[in-house]
mmCIF file of C-alpha atoms in Angstrom:
data_model
loop_
_atom_site.group_PDB
_atom_site.id
_atom_site.type_symbol
_atom_site.label_atom_id
_atom_site.label_comp_id
_atom_site.label_asym_id
_atom_site.label_seq_id
_atom_site.Cartn_x
_atom_site.Cartn_y
_atom_site.Cartn_z
ATOM 1 C CA MET A 1 42.007 -46.264 29.370
ATOM 2 C CA LYS A 2 45.401 -45.564 30.791
ATOM 3 C CA VAL A 3 45.721 -42.214 32.525
ATOM 4 C CA LYS A 4 48.956 -40.336 31.664
ATOM 5 C CA ASN A 5 50.908 -38.772 34.456
ATOM 6 C CA HIS A 6 50.958 -35.364 33.024
ATOM 7 C CA LEU A 7 47.160 -35.197 33.040
ATOM 8 C CA PHE A 8 46.885 -36.133 36.781
ATOM 9 C CA PRO A 9 46.585 -32.437 37.846
ATOM 10 C CA ILE A 10 43.671 -32.003 35.474
ATOM 11 C CA PHE A 11 41.801 -34.929 37.037
ATOM 12 C CA VAL A 12 42.510 -33.653 40.533
ATOM 13 C CA ILE A 13 41.001 -30.300 39.586
ATOM 14 C CA ALA A 14 37.986 -31.993 37.955
ATOM 15 C CA LEU A 15 37.337 -34.144 41.007
ATOM 16 C CA LEU A 16 37.877 -31.374 43.530
ATOM 17 C CA THR A 17 35.637 -28.973 41.718
ATOM 18 C CA GLY A 18 33.033 -31.608 41.448
ATOM 19 C CA ALA A 19 33.169 -32.125 45.191
ATOM 20 C CA CYS A 20 32.558 -28.527 46.078
ATOM 21 C CA ASN A 21 30.446 -27.202 43.286
ATOM 22 C CA THR A 22 26.827 -28.412 42.981
ATOM 23 C CA PHE A 23 23.669 -27.047 41.474
ATOM 24 C CA GLN A 24 20.062 -27.420 42.514
ATOM 25 C CA SER A 25 17.511 -29.083 40.258
ATOM 26 C CA ASN A 26 14.137 -30.671 40.812
ATOM 27 C CA ASP A 27 15.977 -33.919 41.390
ATOM 28 C CA GLY A 28 18.432 -32.643 44.050
ATOM 29 C CA GLN A 29 22.132 -31.838 43.915
ATOM 30 C CA PHE A 30 24.856 -32.907 41.534
ATOM 31 C CA ASP A 31 28.665 -33.156 41.521
ATOM 32 C CA LEU A 32 30.885 -32.725 38.411
ATOM 33 C CA VAL A 33 32.528 -36.173 38.082
ATOM 34 C CA PHE A 34 35.425 -37.190 35.861
ATOM 35 C CA LEU A 35 34.653 -40.460 34.116
ATOM 36 C CA ASP A 36 37.430 -41.031 31.504
ATOM 37 C CA THR A 37 39.969 -39.519 29.212
ATOM 38 C CA LEU A 38 39.820 -40.363 25.526
ATOM 39 C CA ASP A 39 43.157 -40.437 23.689
ATOM 40 C CA ILE A 40 42.455 -39.448 20.061
ATOM 41 C CA PRO A 41 45.338 -39.909 17.532
ATOM 42 C CA PHE A 42 45.270 -36.344 16.208
ATOM 43 C CA VAL A 43 48.236 -33.963 15.698
ATOM 44 C CA GLY A 44 48.201 -30.230 16.162
ATOM 45 C CA ASP A 45 45.823 -27.508 17.177
ATOM 46 C CA ILE A 46 41.996 -27.963 17.120
ATOM 47 C CA HIS A 47 39.859 -25.066 15.767
ATOM 48 C CA ALA A 48 36.401 -26.639 15.989
ATOM 49 C CA GLY A 49 34.695 -29.636 17.365
ATOM 50 C CA ALA A 50 31.281 -31.258 18.225
ATOM 51 C CA TYR A 51 29.701 -34.254 19.803
ATOM 52 C CA ALA A 52 26.263 -35.747 19.070
ATOM 53 C CA ASN A 53 24.626 -39.064 18.357
ATOM 54 C CA HIS A 54 27.332 -40.969 20.273
ATOM 55 C CA THR A 55 30.090 -39.608 17.993
ATOM 56 C CA GLY A 56 32.610 -36.759 18.365
ATOM 57 C CA LEU A 57 34.335 -34.655 15.726
ATOM 58 C CA ILE A 58 37.493 -32.557 15.806
ATOM 59 C CA TYR A 59 39.051 -30.333 13.042
ATOM 60 C CA ASN A 60 42.399 -28.671 12.400
ATOM 61 C CA TYR A 61 42.397 -25.700 10.113
ATOM 62 C CA ARG A 62 46.102 -25.727 9.123
ATOM 63 C CA SER A 63 46.061 -29.427 8.020
ATOM 64 C CA GLY A 64 42.455 -29.527 6.876
ATOM 65 C CA GLU A 65 42.020 -32.722 8.849
ATOM 66 C CA TYR A 66 38.643 -33.908 10.211
ATOM 67 C CA LEU A 67 38.524 -36.913 12.652
ATOM 68 C CA LYS A 68 35.417 -38.598 13.931
ATOM 69 C CA PHE A 69 35.474 -40.814 17.101
ATOM 70 C CA ASP A 70 33.032 -42.779 19.207
ATOM 71 C CA SER A 71 32.294 -42.532 22.966
ATOM 72 C CA LEU A 72 35.377 -44.698 23.757
ATOM 73 C CA GLY A 73 37.786 -42.730 21.710
ATOM 74 C CA ASN A 74 37.930 -45.200 18.745
ATOM 75 C CA VAL A 75 38.493 -43.578 15.403
ATOM 76 C CA LEU A 76 35.382 -43.976 13.161
ATOM 77 C CA ALA A 77 36.521 -41.837 10.183
ATOM 78 C CA LYS A 78 39.306 -39.496 9.125
ATOM 79 C CA ASN A 79 39.691 -37.256 6.115
ATOM 80 C CA THR A 80 41.481 -34.158 4.827
ATOM 81 C CA ILE A 81 39.622 -31.496 2.879
ATOM 82 C CA PRO A 82 41.615 -28.746 1.177
ATOM 83 C CA SER A 83 41.108 -25.129 2.087
ATOM 84 C CA GLU A 84 40.844 -23.831 -1.443
ATOM 85 C CA GLY A 85 39.052 -24.874 -4.660
ATOM 86 C CA GLU A 86 35.601 -26.087 -5.649
ATOM 87 C CA ASN A 87 35.903 -29.019 -3.200
ATOM 88 C CA GLY A 88 37.505 -27.047 -0.416
ATOM 89 C CA LEU A 89 36.439 -25.347 2.779
ATOM 90 C CA PHE A 90 38.453 -22.446 4.117
ATOM 91 C CA TYR A 91 38.926 -22.138 7.916
ATOM 92 C CA VAL A 92 35.978 -23.905 9.398
ATOM 93 C CA ASN A 93 35.017 -22.282 12.723
ATOM 94 C CA GLY A 94 31.679 -24.074 13.334
ATOM 95 C CA LEU A 95 30.689 -27.701 13.177
ATOM 96 C CA LYS A 96 27.301 -29.382 13.776
ATOM 97 C CA ILE A 97 26.512 -33.091 13.681
ATOM 98 C CA ILE A 98 22.861 -33.468 12.436
ATOM 99 C CA GLU A 99 20.452 -36.237 13.213
ATOM 100 C CA ASN A 100 21.164 -38.401 10.106
ATOM 101 C CA GLY A 101 24.900 -38.462 10.931
ATOM 102 C CA ASN A 102 25.910 -35.912 8.319
ATOM 103 C CA ILE A 103 27.861 -32.787 9.285
ATOM 104 C CA LEU A 104 27.490 -29.007 8.692
ATOM 105 C CA ALA A 105 30.759 -27.156 8.469
ATOM 106 C CA LYS A 106 30.661 -23.362 8.444
ATOM 107 C CA THR A 107 33.641 -21.321 7.232
ATOM 108 C CA ILE A 108 34.602 -17.694 7.956
ATOM 109 C CA ARG A 109 34.097 -17.030 4.204
ATOM 110 C CA GLY A 110 30.415 -17.891 4.344
ATOM 111 C CA GLU A 111 30.714 -21.362 2.900
ATOM 112 C CA ILE A 112 28.587 -24.063 4.452
ATOM 113 C CA GLY A 113 29.711 -27.537 3.605
ATOM 114 C CA LEU A 114 27.700 -30.774 4.012
ATOM 115 C CA LEU A 115 29.914 -33.796 5.004
ATOM 116 C CA ASP A 116 28.781 -37.368 5.045
ATOM 117 C CA GLU A 117 29.470 -39.827 7.799
ATOM 118 C CA GLU A 118 32.848 -40.738 6.188
ATOM 119 C CA LEU A 119 33.779 -36.993 6.278
ATOM 120 C CA ASN A 120 33.583 -36.544 2.527
ATOM 121 C CA LEU A 121 32.361 -33.258 1.249
ATOM 122 C CA LEU A 122 29.039 -33.893 -0.474
ATOM 123 C CA LYS A 123 28.266 -30.329 -1.478
ATOM 124 C CA LYS A 124 28.543 -26.763 -0.314
ATOM 125 C CA VAL A 125 26.628 -23.545 -0.572
ATOM 126 C CA SER A 126 27.876 -20.035 -0.094
ATOM 127 C CA MET A 127 26.159 -16.962 1.460
ATOM 128 C CA PRO A 128 25.174 -14.532 -1.144
ATOM 129 C CA PHE A 129 27.183 -11.613 0.324
ATOM 130 C CA PRO A 130 30.605 -11.268 2.023
ATOM 131 C CA ASN A 131 31.092 -11.896 5.710
ATOM 132 C CA GLY A 132 31.333 -8.482 7.494
ATOM 133 C CA SER A 133 32.988 -10.009 10.550
ATOM 134 C CA LEU A 134 35.989 -12.121 9.815
ATOM 135 C CA ASP A 135 36.385 -13.354 13.342
ATOM 136 C CA LEU A 136 38.970 -16.181 13.632
ATOM 137 C CA LYS A 137 37.646 -17.219 16.999
ATOM 138 C CA ARG A 138 37.575 -21.081 17.123
ATOM 139 C CA ASN A 139 34.584 -23.270 17.621
ATOM 140 C CA GLN A 140 31.864 -20.650 17.260
ATOM 141 C CA ASN A 141 28.391 -22.003 18.150
ATOM 142 C CA ALA A 142 27.100 -20.026 15.204
ATOM 143 C CA ILE A 143 25.170 -22.475 12.971
ATOM 144 C CA GLU A 144 21.884 -24.313 13.529
ATOM 145 C CA ILE A 145 19.204 -26.131 11.494
ATOM 146 C CA TYR A 146 15.456 -25.584 11.747
ATOM 147 C CA LYS A 147 12.830 -27.038 9.349
ATOM 148 C CA ASP A 148 15.405 -27.634 6.572
ATOM 149 C CA GLU A 149 16.692 -24.106 6.778
ATOM 150 C CA LEU A 150 20.081 -23.090 8.164
ATOM 151 C CA LEU A 151 20.367 -20.363 10.861
ATOM 152 C CA LEU A 152 23.656 -18.746 11.215
ATOM 153 C CA PHE A 153 25.444 -15.657 12.701
ATOM 154 C CA TYR A 154 26.688 -13.865 9.550
ATOM 155 C CA PRO A 155 26.665 -10.064 9.855
ATOM 156 C CA GLY A 156 27.331 -7.732 6.935
ATOM 157 C CA ARG A 157 24.188 -7.770 4.715
ATOM 158 C CA ASP A 158 23.964 -4.930 2.217
ATOM 159 C CA ASN A 159 27.600 -4.143 2.715
ATOM 160 C CA LYS A 160 26.889 -2.732 6.204
ATOM 161 C CA ASN A 161 29.803 -2.757 8.640
ATOM 162 C CA PRO A 162 29.006 -4.602 11.927
ATOM 163 C CA TYR A 163 31.793 -2.577 13.621
ATOM 164 C CA ASN A 164 29.795 0.676 13.093
ATOM 165 C CA LEU A 165 27.885 2.325 15.860
ATOM 166 C CA GLY A 166 24.412 0.830 16.455
ATOM 167 C CA TYR A 167 24.769 -1.939 13.922
ATOM 168 C CA TYR A 168 23.017 -4.687 15.982
ATOM 169 C CA LYS A 169 20.370 -2.240 17.122
ATOM 170 C CA ASP A 170 19.496 -1.274 13.538
ATOM 171 C CA ASN A 171 19.930 -4.625 11.810
ATOM 172 C CA PHE A 172 18.856 -8.274 12.153
ATOM 173 C CA LEU A 173 21.018 -10.662 14.332
ATOM 174 C CA ILE A 174 21.309 -13.700 12.092
ATOM 175 C CA GLU A 175 20.590 -15.001 8.635
ATOM 176 C CA LYS A 176 18.177 -17.804 7.597
ATOM 177 C CA LEU A 177 19.607 -19.638 4.571
ATOM 178 C CA ASN A 178 17.790 -22.037 2.248
ATOM 179 C CA PRO A 179 20.576 -24.575 1.305
ATOM 180 C CA SER A 180 18.693 -25.673 -1.889
ATOM 181 C CA THR A 181 18.379 -22.181 -3.412
ATOM 182 C CA GLY A 182 21.175 -20.312 -1.691
ATOM 183 C CA GLU A 183 18.653 -17.588 -0.777
ATOM 184 C CA ALA A 184 19.202 -15.928 2.609
ATOM 185 C CA VAL A 185 16.910 -13.689 4.618
ATOM 186 C CA PRO A 186 17.666 -11.667 7.747
ATOM 187 C CA TYR A 187 16.178 -12.939 10.981
ATOM 188 C CA LEU A 188 15.668 -12.074 14.674
ATOM 189 C CA LYS A 189 15.831 -8.595 16.269
ATOM 190 C CA LEU A 190 18.053 -7.558 19.200
ATOM 191 C CA SER A 191 16.709 -8.007 22.681
ATOM 192 C CA PRO A 192 15.386 -4.710 24.117
ATOM 193 C CA GLU A 193 17.394 -5.500 27.270
ATOM 194 C CA SER A 194 20.702 -5.706 25.432
ATOM 195 C CA LYS A 195 23.456 -3.156 26.032
ATOM 196 C CA TYR A 196 23.865 -2.978 22.269
ATOM 197 C CA GLN A 197 20.622 -0.966 22.242
ATOM 198 C CA GLU A 198 22.622 1.935 23.704
ATOM 199 C CA ASN A 199 24.072 4.584 21.371
ATOM 200 C CA LEU A 200 27.543 3.749 22.400
ATOM 201 C CA HIS A 201 30.624 1.965 21.003
ATOM 202 C CA PHE A 202 31.392 -1.499 22.382
ATOM 203 C CA VAL A 203 34.173 -4.015 21.689
ATOM 204 C CA PRO A 204 32.972 -5.933 18.589
ATOM 205 C CA PRO A 205 31.213 -9.214 19.665
ATOM 206 C CA THR A 206 30.607 -12.525 18.047
ATOM 207 C CA ALA A 207 27.433 -14.557 18.705
ATOM 208 C CA LEU A 208 26.402 -18.044 19.853
ATOM 209 C CA ILE A 209 23.173 -19.670 19.004
ATOM 210 C CA SER A 210 21.514 -22.918 20.071
ATOM 211 C CA VAL A 211 18.179 -24.454 19.018
ATOM 212 C CA LEU A 212 15.960 -27.012 20.647
ATOM 213 C CA GLY A 213 12.421 -27.591 19.457
ATOM 214 C CA ASN A 214 10.907 -24.234 18.475
ATOM 215 C CA SER A 215 13.270 -22.181 20.831
ATOM 216 C CA LEU A 216 16.408 -20.435 19.760
ATOM 217 C CA TYR A 217 18.815 -19.046 22.365
ATOM 218 C CA PHE A 218 21.181 -16.261 21.352
ATOM 219 C CA VAL A 219 24.051 -14.588 23.256
ATOM 220 C CA PHE A 220 26.871 -12.313 22.368
ATOM 221 C CA ASN A 221 30.114 -13.612 23.749
ATOM 222 C CA LYS A 222 30.876 -10.298 25.486
ATOM 223 C CA GLU A 223 27.550 -9.660 27.014
ATOM 224 C CA PRO A 224 26.188 -11.745 30.041
ATOM 225 C CA LEU A 225 22.621 -11.754 28.677
ATOM 226 C CA ILE A 226 20.985 -14.866 27.050
ATOM 227 C CA SER A 227 17.889 -14.245 24.930
ATOM 228 C CA LYS A 228 15.081 -16.660 23.886
ATOM 229 C CA TYR A 229 13.296 -16.486 20.577
ATOM 230 C CA ASN A 230 10.220 -18.435 19.377
ATOM 231 C CA LEU A 231 10.872 -19.885 16.025
ATOM 232 C CA GLU A 232 7.382 -21.014 15.613
ATOM 233 C CA ASN A 233 6.215 -17.395 15.921
ATOM 234 C CA ASN A 234 8.537 -16.015 13.188
ATOM 235 C CA GLY A 235 11.525 -15.595 15.535
ATOM 236 C CA ALA A 236 9.736 -13.355 17.993
ATOM 237 C CA TRP A 237 11.787 -12.367 21.047
ATOM 238 C CA GLU A 238 10.298 -13.867 24.214
ATOM 239 C CA SER A 239 12.670 -13.103 27.146
ATOM 240 C CA SER A 240 16.248 -12.442 28.142
ATOM 241 C CA VAL A 241 18.042 -13.797 31.273
ATOM 242 C CA SER A 242 21.144 -12.149 32.853
ATOM 243 C CA LEU A 243 24.036 -14.451 33.546
ATOM 244 C CA ASP A 244 23.975 -13.334 37.159
ATOM 245 C CA SER A 245 27.664 -13.231 37.573
ATOM 246 C CA GLU A 246 29.062 -10.256 39.495
ATOM 247 C CA GLY A 247 32.664 -11.146 38.335
ATOM 248 C CA PHE A 248 31.881 -10.979 34.559
ATOM 249 C CA VAL A 249 34.227 -8.219 33.396
ATOM 250 C CA GLU A 250 33.139 -6.060 30.527
ATOM 251 C CA ILE A 251 34.655 -3.013 28.726
ATOM 252 C CA GLU A 252 32.194 -0.248 29.205
ATOM 253 C CA GLY A 253 30.448 1.383 26.260
ATOM 254 C CA GLN A 254 32.008 4.630 25.037
ATOM 255 C CA GLU A 255 30.932 7.667 23.060
ATOM 256 C CA VAL A 256 34.303 7.594 21.296
ATOM 257 C CA PRO A 257 35.607 4.161 20.367
ATOM 258 C CA ILE A 258 38.917 4.138 22.298
ATOM 259 C CA GLY A 259 38.568 0.564 23.516
ATOM 260 C CA ASN A 260 40.137 -0.694 26.689
ATOM 261 C CA ASP A 261 41.445 2.007 28.973
ATOM 262 C CA GLY A 262 43.754 -0.424 30.754
ATOM 263 C CA SER A 263 41.400 -1.237 33.600
ATOM 264 C CA VAL A 264 40.444 -4.652 32.024
ATOM 265 C CA LEU A 265 43.196 -7.269 32.171
ATOM 266 C CA ALA A 266 41.050 -9.962 30.591
ATOM 267 C CA GLU A 267 37.497 -9.641 29.363
ATOM 268 C CA GLY A 268 34.684 -11.926 30.478
ATOM 269 C CA GLU A 269 33.557 -14.187 27.663
ATOM 270 C CA ILE A 270 30.828 -16.777 27.035
ATOM 271 C CA THR A 271 32.389 -19.609 25.084
ATOM 272 C CA ASN A 272 29.578 -22.220 24.814
ATOM 273 C CA LEU A 273 25.769 -22.129 24.702
ATOM 274 C CA PHE A 274 23.534 -25.139 24.887
ATOM 275 C CA ALA A 275 19.670 -25.217 24.656
ATOM 276 C CA LEU A 276 18.112 -27.696 27.107
ATOM 277 C CA GLU A 277 14.563 -29.040 27.598
ATOM 278 C CA ASN A 278 13.536 -26.387 30.122
ATOM 279 C CA GLY A 279 16.367 -23.838 29.915
ATOM 280 C CA PHE A 280 19.930 -23.606 28.729
ATOM 281 C CA ALA A 281 23.590 -23.951 29.809
ATOM 282 C CA VAL A 282 26.548 -21.639 29.271
ATOM 283 C CA VAL A 283 30.306 -22.028 29.653
ATOM 284 C CA TYR A 284 32.065 -18.709 30.383
ATOM 285 C CA LEU A 285 35.107 -16.888 31.798
ATOM 286 C CA ASP A 286 34.588 -14.151 34.278
ATOM 287 C CA GLY A 287 37.705 -12.240 33.235
ATOM 288 C CA ILE A 288 39.952 -10.001 35.308
ATOM 289 C CA SER A 289 40.075 -6.295 35.983
ATOM 290 C CA LYS A 290 42.518 -4.253 37.963
ATOM 291 C CA SER A 291 39.895 -3.987 40.744
ATOM 292 C CA SER A 292 39.146 -7.753 40.825
ATOM 293 C CA PRO A 293 39.742 -9.320 44.239
ATOM 294 C CA GLN A 294 41.598 -12.192 42.565
ATOM 295 C CA LYS A 295 43.265 -10.253 39.813
ATOM 296 C CA ASN A 296 46.474 -12.366 40.131
ATOM 297 C CA LYS A 297 44.591 -15.624 39.671
ATOM 298 C CA LEU A 298 44.173 -17.145 36.169
ATOM 299 C CA PRO A 299 40.438 -17.264 35.449
ATOM 300 C CA GLY A 300 39.088 -20.648 34.523
ATOM 301 C CA LYS A 301 35.942 -21.623 32.580
ATOM 302 C CA GLN A 302 32.739 -22.157 34.541
ATOM 303 C CA LEU A 303 29.615 -24.103 33.533
ATOM 304 C CA LYS A 304 26.323 -22.783 34.633
ATOM 305 C CA ILE A 305 22.754 -24.114 34.056
ATOM 306 C CA TYR A 306 19.585 -22.126 33.922
ATOM 307 C CA ASN A 307 16.222 -23.812 34.597
ATOM 308 C CA TYR A 308 13.022 -21.849 34.096
ATOM 309 C CA GLU A 309 11.468 -23.279 37.219
ATOM 310 C CA THR A 310 14.385 -23.171 39.629
ATOM 311 C CA GLY A 311 16.636 -20.445 38.147
ATOM 312 C CA TRP A 312 20.446 -20.526 37.923
ATOM 313 C CA SER A 313 22.679 -23.289 39.250
ATOM 314 C CA ASN A 314 25.827 -22.502 41.223
ATOM 315 C CA PRO A 315 28.834 -22.133 38.829
ATOM 316 C CA ILE A 316 30.671 -25.354 38.346
ATOM 317 C CA GLU A 317 34.439 -24.879 37.808
ATOM 318 C CA LEU A 318 35.914 -26.751 34.803
ATOM 319 C CA PRO A 319 39.530 -27.841 34.624
ATOM 320 C CA LEU A 320 41.858 -24.946 33.621
ATOM 321 C CA ASN A 321 43.081 -26.955 30.592
ATOM 322 C CA VAL A 322 39.582 -27.221 28.986
ATOM 323 C CA LEU A 323 39.514 -25.408 25.638
ATOM 324 C CA PHE A 324 35.764 -25.846 25.062
ATOM 325 C CA LEU A 325 32.933 -28.304 25.598
ATOM 326 C CA LEU A 326 32.003 -30.510 22.671
ATOM 327 C CA ASN A 327 28.517 -30.907 23.965
ATOM 328 C CA PHE A 328 26.267 -30.624 27.000
ATOM 329 C CA THR A 329 23.001 -32.463 27.521
ATOM 330 C CA ASP A 330 20.353 -32.974 30.213
ATOM 331 C CA GLU A 331 21.253 -33.763 33.739
ATOM 332 C CA GLY A 332 22.637 -37.282 34.404
ATOM 333 C CA GLN A 333 24.053 -37.789 30.853
ATOM 334 C CA SER A 334 27.792 -37.701 30.113
ATOM 335 C CA PHE A 335 29.342 -34.844 28.173
ATOM 336 C CA TYR A 336 32.762 -34.170 26.647
ATOM 337 C CA ALA A 337 35.348 -31.414 27.073
ATOM 338 C CA LEU A 338 38.411 -30.899 24.802
ATOM 339 C CA ILE A 339 41.811 -30.283 26.525
ATOM 340 C CA ASN A 340 43.733 -27.377 25.053
ATOM 341 C CA PRO A 341 46.400 -29.056 22.812
ATOM 342 C CA SER A 342 48.848 -26.278 23.757
ATOM 343 C CA SER A 343 48.741 -27.419 27.308
ATOM 344 C CA LEU A 344 50.056 -30.851 26.474
ATOM 345 C CA PRO A 345 53.748 -31.819 26.257
ATOM 346 C CA LYS A 346 55.567 -30.744 23.069
ATOM 347 C CA GLY A 347 55.508 -33.399 20.402
ATOM 348 C CA ASN A 348 52.249 -34.832 21.640
ATOM 349 C CA LYS A 349 50.406 -36.794 18.868
ATOM 350 C CA GLU A 350 47.124 -37.254 20.642
ATOM 351 C CA ALA A 351 44.094 -35.046 21.379
ATOM 352 C CA LYS A 352 42.736 -35.404 24.935
ATOM 353 C CA VAL A 353 39.014 -35.382 25.506
ATOM 354 C CA LEU A 354 37.598 -35.526 29.056
ATOM 355 C CA LYS A 355 34.336 -37.500 29.618
ATOM 356 C CA LEU A 356 32.382 -35.810 32.475
ATOM 357 C CA LYS A 357 29.031 -36.203 34.175
ATOM 358 C CA LEU A 358 26.848 -34.368 36.655
ATOM 359 C CA GLN A 359 26.321 -36.986 39.306
ATOM 360 C CA PRO A 360 23.362 -36.833 41.773
ATOM 361 C CA LYS A 361 24.547 -36.746 45.435
#
């Protein structure tokens, strides 16, 4: 496809970072390589997206538009679903393409819609209690499926306030929803290694989850600690792994909830989580504090892979314009990253998706 001039700096960054950032695996070293740019006819902001089964999906909350595309950027389906009413979905902030091609769409109101391959709403089910955390953060990795049940981050059971002191220490982390009956049960307990075990106030987090086989990975976006749970063993906690990033900036816990004291200019944040065959991958921002050596430098997203045999990879810098990854899979396979629409020229009528790969040296 034709490369537009205004995207040239993005490609330079991608190629340069690929040339100098590698990670070790059993098979050797890899570079991050730019393969292509997909030009998708889609206007406006993008609040959620996904890629699986050789198809991608993007969504705009304001227009209610969903668009599905293939690995070459060709449009496969397009539809608009209203935000209100019996056949509506209000502010979707989580999408998942499941194996049969259908799509799960999670809203901030606790609605979970099932869309068919043509992006029509087949049915929806609602959580049996209100969402206690109306976080408008886009593209939350917060819904999964396991043995015909839905797993989702949805705090607030029994009218408890997740912003109160000790909420995550005293309550379950996620909900397990039966989509046929609408019954939900609380599931998973907080890692004993989490800072949220402390009797302190922290900046309210949101959570990311990812499932592969019988393993579920869980991380709070504001805590550099990834925890593994065994779904076959009733969700028992197995282990937690620190992100191992000295630059990850956190607002310290406080006895009185006064928030940022001004020392943190930008918080560190984990923005993507992907379960892999023998580990997991995360995308994150380190953040900036007044004491950061590079406090005048805009922080960019980094991709990092953890393998249970070899440990952490080196961080791989992603282009500054990347909003979030649509997917990430095993080594050697291509994956897709969405360019932030606000970084494109005014009046642009296309979404830009980078196709990337980890290339063996």
